[in-house]
């Protein structure tokens, strides 16, 4: 996988990386594999401290305190990718044509090759081998994807998502109509 430009503030290869900083396959700190708070902990803390004030005056601040025009970190990229994948699965046909099935398979199998976070990509490649995607219809595909996302959640120590609520989260919205 190609990775990362390394900023001047990143440690040189001989230095021990700070906690949470991910080293890429080239042995260098991998910026797109690392959460911004671990890439530049001091800058991130300072930003968080001023976030309340900053958001009052700068509408271009994102929810993680970075300027909205900054490149994504591993978390922002992940959220955007999951949003795209779950939403695409939620609107996939119940009875896909063979062309739609083939294209969905291409999309999913391209991720381990192209996804910029290299360790995320290689985990996904392993899980695709063990659990081949079921592209035979919308419901099974959404469920399959939910399980793959839950594997990542588990690996990161996060709560599992209830896969019965996949349509509610990504297509229909909650029964209280708050998203209508
Ligand atoms: C293929 C892939 C592999 C990744 N691998 C890694 C990795 O190895 N290391 C790493 O640090 N980060 C990885 N990430 C990023 C990570 O999964 C998160 O996106 C990131 O940590 C931000 O997490 P979050 O808590 O904001 O919510 P996310 O996990 O991004 O989830 C976004 C929203 O999806 C919903 N959701 C959560 N779980 C499910 C589910 N199972 N099914 C349906 N909806 C759900 C929730 O409403 C949640 O708010 C990966 C991302 C992708 C797309």
Short mmCIF file of N, CA, C and O and ligand atoms in Angstrom, two decimals, residues 33 74-75 78-79 81-82 85-86 115 117 119-120 123-124 145-147 149-150 152-153 155-156 158 161 163 166 169-170, ligand 1:
data_model
loop_
_atom_site.label_atom_id
_atom_site.label_comp_id
_atom_site.label_asym_id
_atom_site.label_seq_id
_atom_site.Cartn_x
_atom_site.Cartn_y
_atom_site.Cartn_z
N UNK A 33 -2.93 6.37 8.87
CA UNK A 33 -3.28 5.24 9.74
C UNK A 33 -3.45 5.68 11.19
O UNK A 33 -3.74 4.85 12.06
N UNK A 74 -7.34 8.82 10.36
CA UNK A 74 -7.89 7.46 10.22
C UNK A 74 -9.36 7.40 10.66
O UNK A 74 -10.15 6.63 10.11
N UNK A 75 -9.74 8.24 11.63
CA UNK A 75 -11.10 8.18 12.15
C UNK A 75 -12.09 8.86 11.19
O UNK A 75 -13.16 8.34 10.92
N UNK A 78 -12.45 6.74 8.22
CA UNK A 78 -13.27 5.57 8.55
C UNK A 78 -14.75 5.91 8.59
O UNK A 78 -15.57 5.20 8.00
N UNK A 79 -15.09 7.00 9.28
CA UNK A 79 -16.51 7.39 9.38
C UNK A 79 -17.10 7.64 7.99
O UNK A 79 -18.21 7.21 7.68
N UNK A 81 -16.03 6.45 5.12
CA UNK A 81 -16.08 5.20 4.34
C UNK A 81 -17.24 4.32 4.80
O UNK A 81 -17.99 3.77 3.98
N UNK A 82 -17.41 4.20 6.14
CA UNK A 82 -18.53 3.39 6.63
C UNK A 82 -19.86 4.00 6.19
O UNK A 82 -20.80 3.30 5.82
N UNK A 85 -20.31 3.02 2.60
CA UNK A 85 -20.56 1.58 2.40
C UNK A 85 -21.93 1.16 2.95
O UNK A 85 -22.69 0.46 2.27
N UNK A 86 -22.25 1.60 4.18
CA UNK A 86 -23.55 1.19 4.76
C UNK A 86 -24.71 1.77 3.96
O UNK A 86 -25.73 1.12 3.76
N UNK A 115 -7.51 1.02 -0.06
CA UNK A 115 -7.81 1.83 1.13
C UNK A 115 -6.51 2.40 1.70
O UNK A 115 -5.54 1.67 1.92
N UNK A 117 -5.41 3.56 4.57
CA UNK A 117 -4.85 3.12 5.87
C UNK A 117 -4.42 1.66 5.70
O UNK A 117 -5.26 0.76 5.60
N UNK A 119 -2.92 -0.75 7.53
CA UNK A 119 -3.25 -1.85 8.44
C UNK A 119 -4.75 -2.13 8.43
O UNK A 119 -5.18 -3.27 8.57
N UNK A 120 -5.57 -1.06 8.23
CA UNK A 120 -7.02 -1.27 8.08
C UNK A 120 -7.27 -2.14 6.84
O UNK A 120 -8.06 -3.09 6.87
N UNK A 123 -6.26 -5.85 7.38
CA UNK A 123 -7.26 -6.57 8.20
C UNK A 123 -8.49 -6.89 7.35
O UNK A 123 -9.02 -7.99 7.41
N UNK A 124 -8.92 -5.91 6.56
CA UNK A 124 -10.11 -6.12 5.73
C UNK A 124 -9.86 -7.23 4.71
O UNK A 124 -10.73 -8.08 4.47
N UNK A 145 -22.12 -6.50 5.98
CA UNK A 145 -21.29 -5.33 6.22
C UNK A 145 -21.29 -4.93 7.70
O UNK A 145 -20.26 -4.56 8.27
N UNK A 146 -22.46 -5.03 8.31
CA UNK A 146 -22.57 -4.72 9.74
C UNK A 146 -21.64 -5.64 10.55
O UNK A 146 -20.95 -5.17 11.47
N UNK A 147 -21.59 -6.89 10.18
CA UNK A 147 -20.72 -7.82 10.92
C UNK A 147 -19.24 -7.47 10.71
O UNK A 147 -18.44 -7.55 11.64
N UNK A 149 -18.07 -4.47 10.09
CA UNK A 149 -17.84 -3.25 10.88
C UNK A 149 -17.72 -3.60 12.36
O UNK A 149 -16.86 -3.07 13.08
N UNK A 150 -18.55 -4.55 12.82
CA UNK A 150 -18.47 -4.95 14.22
C UNK A 150 -17.13 -5.60 14.55
O UNK A 150 -16.63 -5.48 15.67
N UNK A 152 -14.31 -4.70 13.32
CA UNK A 152 -13.39 -3.57 13.54
C UNK A 152 -13.70 -2.92 14.90
O UNK A 152 -12.79 -2.63 15.69
N UNK A 153 -15.00 -2.73 15.18
CA UNK A 153 -15.38 -2.14 16.48
C UNK A 153 -14.76 -2.95 17.62
O UNK A 153 -14.21 -2.38 18.57
N UNK A 155 -12.18 -4.97 17.58
CA UNK A 155 -10.71 -4.83 17.57
C UNK A 155 -10.28 -3.53 18.23
O UNK A 155 -9.24 -3.44 18.86
N UNK A 156 -11.12 -2.47 18.05
CA UNK A 156 -10.78 -1.16 18.61
C UNK A 156 -11.34 -0.97 20.02
O UNK A 156 -11.24 0.11 20.59
N UNK A 158 -14.52 -1.04 20.90
CA UNK A 158 -15.79 -0.31 20.92
C UNK A 158 -16.96 -1.28 21.07
O UNK A 158 -16.82 -2.47 20.82
N UNK A 161 -22.45 -2.98 17.37
CA UNK A 161 -23.69 -2.37 16.88
C UNK A 161 -24.71 -3.49 16.70
O UNK A 161 -24.37 -4.60 16.28
N UNK A 163 -27.06 -5.32 14.69
CA UNK A 163 -27.25 -5.40 13.23
C UNK A 163 -28.73 -5.43 12.83
O UNK A 163 -29.05 -5.22 11.65
N UNK A 166 -29.69 -1.90 11.38
CA UNK A 166 -28.93 -1.33 10.27
C UNK A 166 -29.79 -0.43 9.37
O UNK A 166 -29.39 0.68 9.02
N UNK A 169 -30.60 2.85 11.11
CA UNK A 169 -29.47 3.78 11.16
C UNK A 169 -29.15 4.39 9.79
O UNK A 169 -28.83 5.57 9.69
N UNK A 170 -29.25 3.56 8.73
CA UNK A 170 -28.70 4.00 7.45
C UNK A 170 -29.74 4.26 6.37
O UNK A 170 -29.40 4.74 5.29
C1 LIG B 1 -12.75 -1.05 6.25
C2 LIG B 1 -12.30 -0.24 7.45
C3 LIG B 1 -11.33 -0.75 8.30
C4 LIG B 1 -10.91 0.01 9.40
N1 LIG B 1 -9.92 -0.50 10.20
C5 LIG B 1 -9.43 0.27 11.20
C6 LIG B 1 -8.32 -0.17 11.97
O1 LIG B 1 -7.78 -1.26 11.74
N2 LIG B 1 -7.85 0.65 12.95
C7 LIG B 1 -8.43 1.88 13.20
O2 LIG B 1 -7.97 2.60 14.09
N3 LIG B 1 -9.49 2.31 12.50
C8 LIG B 1 -9.99 1.54 11.51
N4 LIG B 1 -11.05 2.00 10.78
C9 LIG B 1 -11.76 3.24 11.20
C10 LIG B 1 -12.78 2.89 12.33
O3 LIG B 1 -13.59 1.79 11.95
C11 LIG B 1 -13.73 4.07 12.65
O4 LIG B 1 -14.32 4.53 11.45
C12 LIG B 1 -13.07 5.22 13.35
O5 LIG B 1 -12.40 4.76 14.52
C13 LIG B 1 -14.14 6.26 13.79
O6 LIG B 1 -15.03 5.58 14.68
P1 LIG B 1 -16.39 6.15 15.20
O7 LIG B 1 -16.53 5.66 16.61
O8 LIG B 1 -16.52 7.59 14.94
O9 LIG B 1 -17.56 5.43 14.35
P2 LIG B 1 -17.46 4.45 13.12
O10 LIG B 1 -16.94 3.12 13.57
O11 LIG B 1 -16.77 5.13 11.99
O12 LIG B 1 -19.00 4.26 12.76
C14 LIG B 1 -19.77 5.33 12.20
C15 LIG B 1 -21.22 5.10 12.61
O13 LIG B 1 -21.63 3.85 12.10
C16 LIG B 1 -22.59 3.24 12.97
N5 LIG B 1 -22.10 1.88 13.21
C17 LIG B 1 -21.17 1.46 14.09
N6 LIG B 1 -20.97 0.14 13.97
C18 LIG B 1 -21.80 -0.28 12.98
C19 LIG B 1 -22.07 -1.55 12.42
N7 LIG B 1 -21.44 -2.66 12.83
N8 LIG B 1 -23.00 -1.63 11.43
C20 LIG B 1 -23.66 -0.53 11.01
N9 LIG B 1 -23.46 0.70 11.50
C21 LIG B 1 -22.53 0.82 12.50
C22 LIG B 1 -22.66 4.08 14.21
O14 LIG B 1 -23.85 4.84 14.16
C23 LIG B 1 -21.43 4.97 14.11
O15 LIG B 1 -21.63 6.22 14.69
C24 LIG B 1 -11.49 1.27 9.66
C25 LIG B 1 -12.47 1.78 8.79
C26 LIG B 1 -12.87 1.04 7.70
C27 LIG B 1 -13.91 1.60 6.76
#
